[in-house]
GROMACS .gro file of C-alpha atoms in nm:
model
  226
    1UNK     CA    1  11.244   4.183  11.954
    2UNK     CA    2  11.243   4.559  11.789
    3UNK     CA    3  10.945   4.564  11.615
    4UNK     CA    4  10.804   4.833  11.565
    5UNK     CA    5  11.038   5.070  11.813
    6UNK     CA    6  10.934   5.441  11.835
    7UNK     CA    7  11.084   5.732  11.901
    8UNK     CA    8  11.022   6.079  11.999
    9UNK     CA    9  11.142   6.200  11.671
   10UNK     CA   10  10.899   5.928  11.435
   11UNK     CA   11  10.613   5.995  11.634
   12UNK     CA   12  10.600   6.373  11.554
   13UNK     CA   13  10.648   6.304  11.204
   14UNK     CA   14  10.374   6.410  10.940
   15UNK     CA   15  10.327   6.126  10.732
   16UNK     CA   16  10.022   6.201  10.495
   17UNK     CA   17   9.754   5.927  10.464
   18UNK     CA   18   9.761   5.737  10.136
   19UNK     CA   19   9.566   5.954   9.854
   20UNK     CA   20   9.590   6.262  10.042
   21UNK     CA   21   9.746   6.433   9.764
   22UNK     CA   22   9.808   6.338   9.373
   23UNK     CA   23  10.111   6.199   9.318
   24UNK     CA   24  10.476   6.406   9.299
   25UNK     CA   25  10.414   6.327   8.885
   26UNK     CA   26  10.133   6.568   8.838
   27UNK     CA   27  10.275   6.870   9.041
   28UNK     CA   28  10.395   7.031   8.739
   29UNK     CA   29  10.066   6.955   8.498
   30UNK     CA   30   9.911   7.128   8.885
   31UNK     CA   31  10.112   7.450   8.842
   32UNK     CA   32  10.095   7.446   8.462
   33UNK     CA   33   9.692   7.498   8.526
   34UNK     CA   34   9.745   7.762   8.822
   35UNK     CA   35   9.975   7.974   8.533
   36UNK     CA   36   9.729   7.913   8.278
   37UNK     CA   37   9.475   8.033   8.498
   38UNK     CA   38   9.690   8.337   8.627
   39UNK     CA   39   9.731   8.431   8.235
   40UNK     CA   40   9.362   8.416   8.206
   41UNK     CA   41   9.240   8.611   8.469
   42UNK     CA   42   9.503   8.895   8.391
   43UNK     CA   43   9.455   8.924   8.031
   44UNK     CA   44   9.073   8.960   8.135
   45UNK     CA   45   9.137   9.233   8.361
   46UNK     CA   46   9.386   9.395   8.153
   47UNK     CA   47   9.379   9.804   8.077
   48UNK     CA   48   9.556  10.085   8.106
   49UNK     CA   49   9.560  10.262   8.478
   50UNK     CA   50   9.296  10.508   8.455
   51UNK     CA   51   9.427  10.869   8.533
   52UNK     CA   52   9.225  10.875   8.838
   53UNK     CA   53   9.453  10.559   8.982
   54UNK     CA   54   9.792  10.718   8.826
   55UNK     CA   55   9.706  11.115   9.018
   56UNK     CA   56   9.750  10.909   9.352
   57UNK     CA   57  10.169  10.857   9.287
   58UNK     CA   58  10.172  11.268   9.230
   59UNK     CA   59  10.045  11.339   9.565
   60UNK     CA   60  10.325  11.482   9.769
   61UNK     CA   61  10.495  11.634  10.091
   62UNK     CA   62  10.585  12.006   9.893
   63UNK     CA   63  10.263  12.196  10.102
   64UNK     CA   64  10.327  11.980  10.430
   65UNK     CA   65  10.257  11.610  10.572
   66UNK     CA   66   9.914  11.519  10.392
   67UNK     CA   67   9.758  11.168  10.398
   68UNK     CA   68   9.889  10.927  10.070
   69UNK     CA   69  10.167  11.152  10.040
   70UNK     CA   70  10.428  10.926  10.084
   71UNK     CA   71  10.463  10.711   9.762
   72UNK     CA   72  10.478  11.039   9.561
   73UNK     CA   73  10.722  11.211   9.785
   74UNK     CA   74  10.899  10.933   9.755
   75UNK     CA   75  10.929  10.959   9.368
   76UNK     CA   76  10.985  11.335   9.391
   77UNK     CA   77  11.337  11.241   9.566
   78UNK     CA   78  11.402  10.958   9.244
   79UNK     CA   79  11.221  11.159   8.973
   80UNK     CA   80  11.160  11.494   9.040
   81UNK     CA   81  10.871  11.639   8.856
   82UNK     CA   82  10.917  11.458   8.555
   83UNK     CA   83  10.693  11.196   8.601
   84UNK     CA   84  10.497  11.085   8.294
   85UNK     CA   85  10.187  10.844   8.240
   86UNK     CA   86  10.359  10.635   8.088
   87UNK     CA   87  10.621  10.627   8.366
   88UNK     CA   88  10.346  10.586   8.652
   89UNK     CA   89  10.212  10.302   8.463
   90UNK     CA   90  10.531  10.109   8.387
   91UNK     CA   91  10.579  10.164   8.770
   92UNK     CA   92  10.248  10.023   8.812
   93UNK     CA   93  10.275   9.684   8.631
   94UNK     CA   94  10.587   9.655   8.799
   95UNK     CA   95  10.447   9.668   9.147
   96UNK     CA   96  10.198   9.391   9.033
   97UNK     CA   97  10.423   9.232   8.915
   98UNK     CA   98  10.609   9.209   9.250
   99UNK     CA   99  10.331   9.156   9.409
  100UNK     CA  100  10.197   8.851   9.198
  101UNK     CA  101  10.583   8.699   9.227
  102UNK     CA  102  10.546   8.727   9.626
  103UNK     CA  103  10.210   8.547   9.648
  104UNK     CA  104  10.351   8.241   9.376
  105UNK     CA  105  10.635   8.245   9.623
  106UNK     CA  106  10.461   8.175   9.900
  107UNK     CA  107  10.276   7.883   9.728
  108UNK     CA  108  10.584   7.737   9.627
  109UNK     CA  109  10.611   7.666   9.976
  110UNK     CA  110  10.261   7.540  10.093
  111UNK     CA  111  10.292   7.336   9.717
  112UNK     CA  112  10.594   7.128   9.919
  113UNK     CA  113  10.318   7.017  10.172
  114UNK     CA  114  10.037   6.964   9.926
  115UNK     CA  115  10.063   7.052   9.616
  116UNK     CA  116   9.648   7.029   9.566
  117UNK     CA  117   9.762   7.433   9.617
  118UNK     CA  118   9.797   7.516   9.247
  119UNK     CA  119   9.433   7.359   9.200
  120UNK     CA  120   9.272   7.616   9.463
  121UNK     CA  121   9.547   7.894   9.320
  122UNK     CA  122   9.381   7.851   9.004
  123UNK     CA  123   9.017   7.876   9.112
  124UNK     CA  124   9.153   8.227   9.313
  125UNK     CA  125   9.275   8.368   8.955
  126UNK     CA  126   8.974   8.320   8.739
  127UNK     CA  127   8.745   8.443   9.003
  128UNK     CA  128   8.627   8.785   8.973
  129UNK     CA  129   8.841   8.947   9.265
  130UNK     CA  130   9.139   8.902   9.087
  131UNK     CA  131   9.044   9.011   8.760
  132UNK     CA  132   8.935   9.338   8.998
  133UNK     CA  133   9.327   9.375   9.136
  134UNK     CA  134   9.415   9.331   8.781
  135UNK     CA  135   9.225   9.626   8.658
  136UNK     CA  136   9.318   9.810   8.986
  137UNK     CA  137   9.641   9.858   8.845
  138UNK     CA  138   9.795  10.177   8.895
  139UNK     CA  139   9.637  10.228   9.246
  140UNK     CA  140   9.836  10.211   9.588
  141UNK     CA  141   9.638   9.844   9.680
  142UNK     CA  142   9.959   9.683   9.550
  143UNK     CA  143  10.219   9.825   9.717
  144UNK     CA  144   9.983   9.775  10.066
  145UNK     CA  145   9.976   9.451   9.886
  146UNK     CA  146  10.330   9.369   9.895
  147UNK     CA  147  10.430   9.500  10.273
  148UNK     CA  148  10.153   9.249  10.411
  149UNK     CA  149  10.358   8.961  10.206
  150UNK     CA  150  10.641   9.097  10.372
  151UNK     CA  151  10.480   9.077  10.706
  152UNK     CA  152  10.412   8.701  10.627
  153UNK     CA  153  10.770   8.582  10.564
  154UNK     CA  154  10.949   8.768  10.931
  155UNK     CA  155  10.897   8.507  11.241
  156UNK     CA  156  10.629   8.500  11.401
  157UNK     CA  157  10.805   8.633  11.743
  158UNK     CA  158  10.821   8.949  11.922
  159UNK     CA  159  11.079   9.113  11.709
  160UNK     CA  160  10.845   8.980  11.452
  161UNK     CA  161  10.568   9.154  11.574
  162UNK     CA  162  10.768   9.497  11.613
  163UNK     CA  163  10.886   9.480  11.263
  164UNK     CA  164  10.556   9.375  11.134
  165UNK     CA  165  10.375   9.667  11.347
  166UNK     CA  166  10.687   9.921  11.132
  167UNK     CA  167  10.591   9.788  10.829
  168UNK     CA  168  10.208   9.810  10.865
  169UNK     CA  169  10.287  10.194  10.986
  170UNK     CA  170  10.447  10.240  10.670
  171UNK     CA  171  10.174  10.114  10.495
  172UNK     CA  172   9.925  10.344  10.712
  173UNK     CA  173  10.106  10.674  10.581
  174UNK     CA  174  10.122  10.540  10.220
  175UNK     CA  175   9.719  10.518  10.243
  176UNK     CA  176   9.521  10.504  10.565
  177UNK     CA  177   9.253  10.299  10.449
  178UNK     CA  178   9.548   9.991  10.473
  179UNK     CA  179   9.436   9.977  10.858
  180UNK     CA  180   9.139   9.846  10.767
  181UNK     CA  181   9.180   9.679  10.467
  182UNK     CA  182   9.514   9.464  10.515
  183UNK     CA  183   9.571   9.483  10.866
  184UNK     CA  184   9.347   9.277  10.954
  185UNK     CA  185   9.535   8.990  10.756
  186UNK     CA  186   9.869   9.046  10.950
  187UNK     CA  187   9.728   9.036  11.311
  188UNK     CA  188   9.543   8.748  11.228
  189UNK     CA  189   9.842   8.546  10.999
  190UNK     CA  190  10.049   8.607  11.304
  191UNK     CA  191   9.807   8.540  11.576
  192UNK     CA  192   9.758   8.191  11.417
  193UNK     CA  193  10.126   8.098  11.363
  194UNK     CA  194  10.209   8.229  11.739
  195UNK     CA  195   9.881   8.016  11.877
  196UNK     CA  196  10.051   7.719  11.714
  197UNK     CA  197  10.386   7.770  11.880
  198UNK     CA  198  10.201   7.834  12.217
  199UNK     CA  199  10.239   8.236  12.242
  200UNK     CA  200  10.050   8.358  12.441
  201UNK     CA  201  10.210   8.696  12.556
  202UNK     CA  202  10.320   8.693  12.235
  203UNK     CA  203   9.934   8.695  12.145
  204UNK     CA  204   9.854   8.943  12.396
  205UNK     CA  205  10.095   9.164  12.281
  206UNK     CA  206   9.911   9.242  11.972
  207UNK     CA  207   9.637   9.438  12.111
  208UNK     CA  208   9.953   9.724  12.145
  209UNK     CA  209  10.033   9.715  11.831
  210UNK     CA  210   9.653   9.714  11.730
  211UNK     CA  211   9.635  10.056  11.979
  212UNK     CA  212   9.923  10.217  11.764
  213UNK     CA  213   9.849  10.179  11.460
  214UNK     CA  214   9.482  10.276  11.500
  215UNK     CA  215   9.596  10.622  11.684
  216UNK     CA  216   9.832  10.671  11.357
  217UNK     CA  217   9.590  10.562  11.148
  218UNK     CA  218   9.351  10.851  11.292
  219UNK     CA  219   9.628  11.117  11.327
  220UNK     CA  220   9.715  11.033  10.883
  221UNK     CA  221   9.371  11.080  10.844
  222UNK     CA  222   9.281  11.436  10.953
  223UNK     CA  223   9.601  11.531  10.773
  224UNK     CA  224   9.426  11.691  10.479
  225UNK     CA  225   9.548  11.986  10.256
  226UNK     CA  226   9.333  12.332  10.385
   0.00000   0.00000   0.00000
């Protein structure tokens, strides 16, 4: 008799118990809710970037290396000094726009394991720290922003790591305070997905990249205009 045979291959795989997630029917009515909820918590945050956020992209390299430099050196090259307010802020909304395409992105993908996702998504959006990155438009957060998503999609293996410790040393020099506030989030994104693959000295490995950035993040800081 066969009953019931099993191999190596059915045993390791996922099968979701019954009710675990609604039915493949209501995933769209699911995401309809997360959009509805992403329109409401950015036309609540909505406003122009203050001139205060918009100064930060005018910062530049033309009287030496300085701390959050980089983004407007970077737009000296495309722009010159043309830059208007107007300009800054369409640049802005773009980069939030980025951003908030990234993040729905990556949902997409958890959605494909349960798509309960969108129904947590759309708590996230009408919550108050949203509608705060929403009205932090116009502020470097949202480029920082959008190099940790990059972190998220490279492997989580030591060339991983490397290019994840570049990127995060990119985001360092755009704004210093990035070490703190996002950094955090990569280590611990990767540390998780290399635990789970059994990485230990890929693990261990970390604590470099931790020492690096943390020296560069003190040598961008004292790097102040006399």
């Amino acid at each position: 008799m066969s009953i019931g045979k099993v191999t190596a291959e059915s045993a390791l795989e996922p099968t979701a118990p019954a009710g675990s997630a609604p039915s493949a029917h209501r995933a769209p009515l699911l995401f309809v809710l997360a959009v509805s909820a992403l329109l409401f918590g950015f036309v609540s945050g909505l406003r122009w970037p203050s001139n205060w956020a918009t100064t930060h992209y005018l910062f530049d390299y033309s009287n030496g290396f300085i701390k959050r430099g980089f983004t407007g050196e970077v737009l000296s090259y495309v722009a010159g000094d043309s830059l208007s307010y107007g300009a800054i802020a369409a640049l802005s909304f773009a980069i939030f726009a980025i951003w908030l395409s990234m993040l729905f992105l990556r949902l997409r993908g958890l959605a494909k394991i349960d798509n309960r996702i969108w129904i947590i998504t759309a708590v996230v959006l009408i919550s108050p720290g949203f509608v705060f990155q929403v009205r932090n438009i116009g502020y470097l957060d949202h480029i920082g922003l959008i190099i940790v998503f990059l972190c998220f999609f490279l492997p989580a293996n030591l060339s991983g790591l490397v290019a994840r410790t570049g990127l995060c040393g990119l985001m360092i020099i755009i704004h210093e305070a990035f070490f703190l506030m996002f950094f955090p989030l990569v280590i611990l994104e990767f540390t998780i997905r290399a635990m789970l693959t059994g990485g230990r000295g890929r693990i261990a490995a970390t604590w470099i990249a931790v020492a690096v950035l943390a020296a560069l993040t003190f040598v961008v800081a004292q790097t102040t205009l006399p």
